[in-house]
């Protein structure tokens, strides 16, 4: 496109996707007439910072405001209209009808960019309209929730996704007795069970009650408090209730106008174009393709929305070299003193896509163990039978973000686990190890692929106990803290001299080895394998066993 052409571009929705598109369009074409329509009062704000404002870590509300209509007009010559809603779209005449502070108006467009975002789901619960029920999507939402928390004693957060956990921690930090209710079997549903349990334990440690696997069935409104009634007949008093059970694309008007959608999410091609000529879409309301599984779904993340906005502006202006990539949906959250992060596909997504894969668990230190302050990272990696990296998750006190970011790049680049072995990552004792956890994950996964390492998993424990000899190679002091019933304890340093003892105890059965984290038991497994035993190593050791089974103490002897 000629960058001297006067093009009428209308953007519906600001914040991440819409404002990125408008700003990029201006940088590419000084002559375009760019109008941004925003339903709310803030057109560009840090929505990811809202829970931290509620909790008081961000003190000044103004810090959340990235840009204003005035600053955008001055810097980019954008016509930004806040408190303005779209009433209808005529794709044939290329006009939209809007209602704003100055009344109803009709706007013509040459190109229309839709960035309507998503709205909070309000489940059909009796009492959901109580004035004590809040959402956390906008700056006014955050302001109202922060005010409601002042003087309150108790809070209930419905939904334990990323925002739900951040809201719960914020309210707990303000001194409220806080409870979380999650319908899924565990908090942070995209996390695997064994990783999510670590998060649950941290929530409980900081004083937050967790009710998972149950639904809120009613909210009883009383004069001085509400009561949240759960499907297990529990009743929780609440002065403040936060609704965070998810969002749905805000697309009804556009679908009615002929924009193709799938389960409410706008369908776009590789440059963000919809099925209607001259109409584009970005952000939470679009269906994004998963890079690993190819499944299409809305992805409510600020990073992809920002990048998509830039790409759509490029396409409108004739810069067609870039395409919307499949997303790996990298996400991270702080919970107490822990960080939980994930990238790529989880077990459920891989299974639904029919992709065969392996999984490993490891618990390396975040930096050199001899340097003060080292802490464990609980890391798991999914990889294909061809070695391709498919997904990763990690929980730990420090260094989680670095490793997940590296693995996100590995997935995007189509790397194999063998590539992970040779990644040249920054190392000094305060920051890492000569063998970084990412390198170690690659080495372990390569061992699985070439048969050097055979694994068994914590969720198989009952079948293993019924048909195999469990060999526990931890020290006697460790075993005294709890051991699987019927397990034979031989410390790994004594195993070479006691192989006959293992053979007699196994009596022809397979031998399934375990230790605390999977390192010593791998050494034992290699000895057993080369001595002719049918041997396998417990992935992640007792650390993963405890994280997998909530009631593991009932099984240990």
Coordinates of C-alpha atoms in Angstrom, one line a residue, residues 52 57 162 165-170 172-173 180 188 198-208 333-340 395-398:
X52 CA -1.4 -6.4 42.2
X57 CA 1.9 -3.9 45.6
X162 CA -4.3 -17.5 36.8
X165 CA -5.0 -17.2 42.1
X166 CA -3.6 -13.7 41.8
X167 CA -6.8 -12.3 43.2
X168 CA -6.8 -14.7 46.1
X169 CA -3.3 -13.9 47.0
X170 CA -4.0 -10.2 46.8
X172 CA -5.0 -12.7 51.6
X173 CA -2.2 -10.1 51.6
X180 CA -10.7 -20.6 46.6
X188 CA -4.7 -24.0 37.6
X198 CA 2.6 -28.1 44.7
X199 CA 0.7 -24.9 44.1
X200 CA -2.1 -26.1 46.3
X201 CA 0.3 -26.8 49.1
X202 CA 1.8 -23.3 48.8
X203 CA -1.7 -21.7 48.8
X204 CA -2.4 -23.6 52.0
X205 CA 0.9 -22.5 53.5
X206 CA 0.1 -18.8 53.0
X207 CA -3.3 -19.4 54.6
X208 CA -5.7 -19.7 51.7
X333 CA 2.0 -17.0 37.8
X334 CA 3.4 -16.2 41.3
X335 CA 1.8 -18.0 44.2
X336 CA 3.3 -17.1 47.6
X337 CA 7.0 -17.8 47.4
X338 CA 6.6 -20.1 44.4
X339 CA 6.4 -19.6 40.6
X340 CA 4.4 -21.9 38.4
X395 CA 7.2 -25.0 39.8
X396 CA 9.8 -23.6 42.0
X397 CA 11.0 -20.6 44.1
X398 CA 13.5 -19.2 41.6

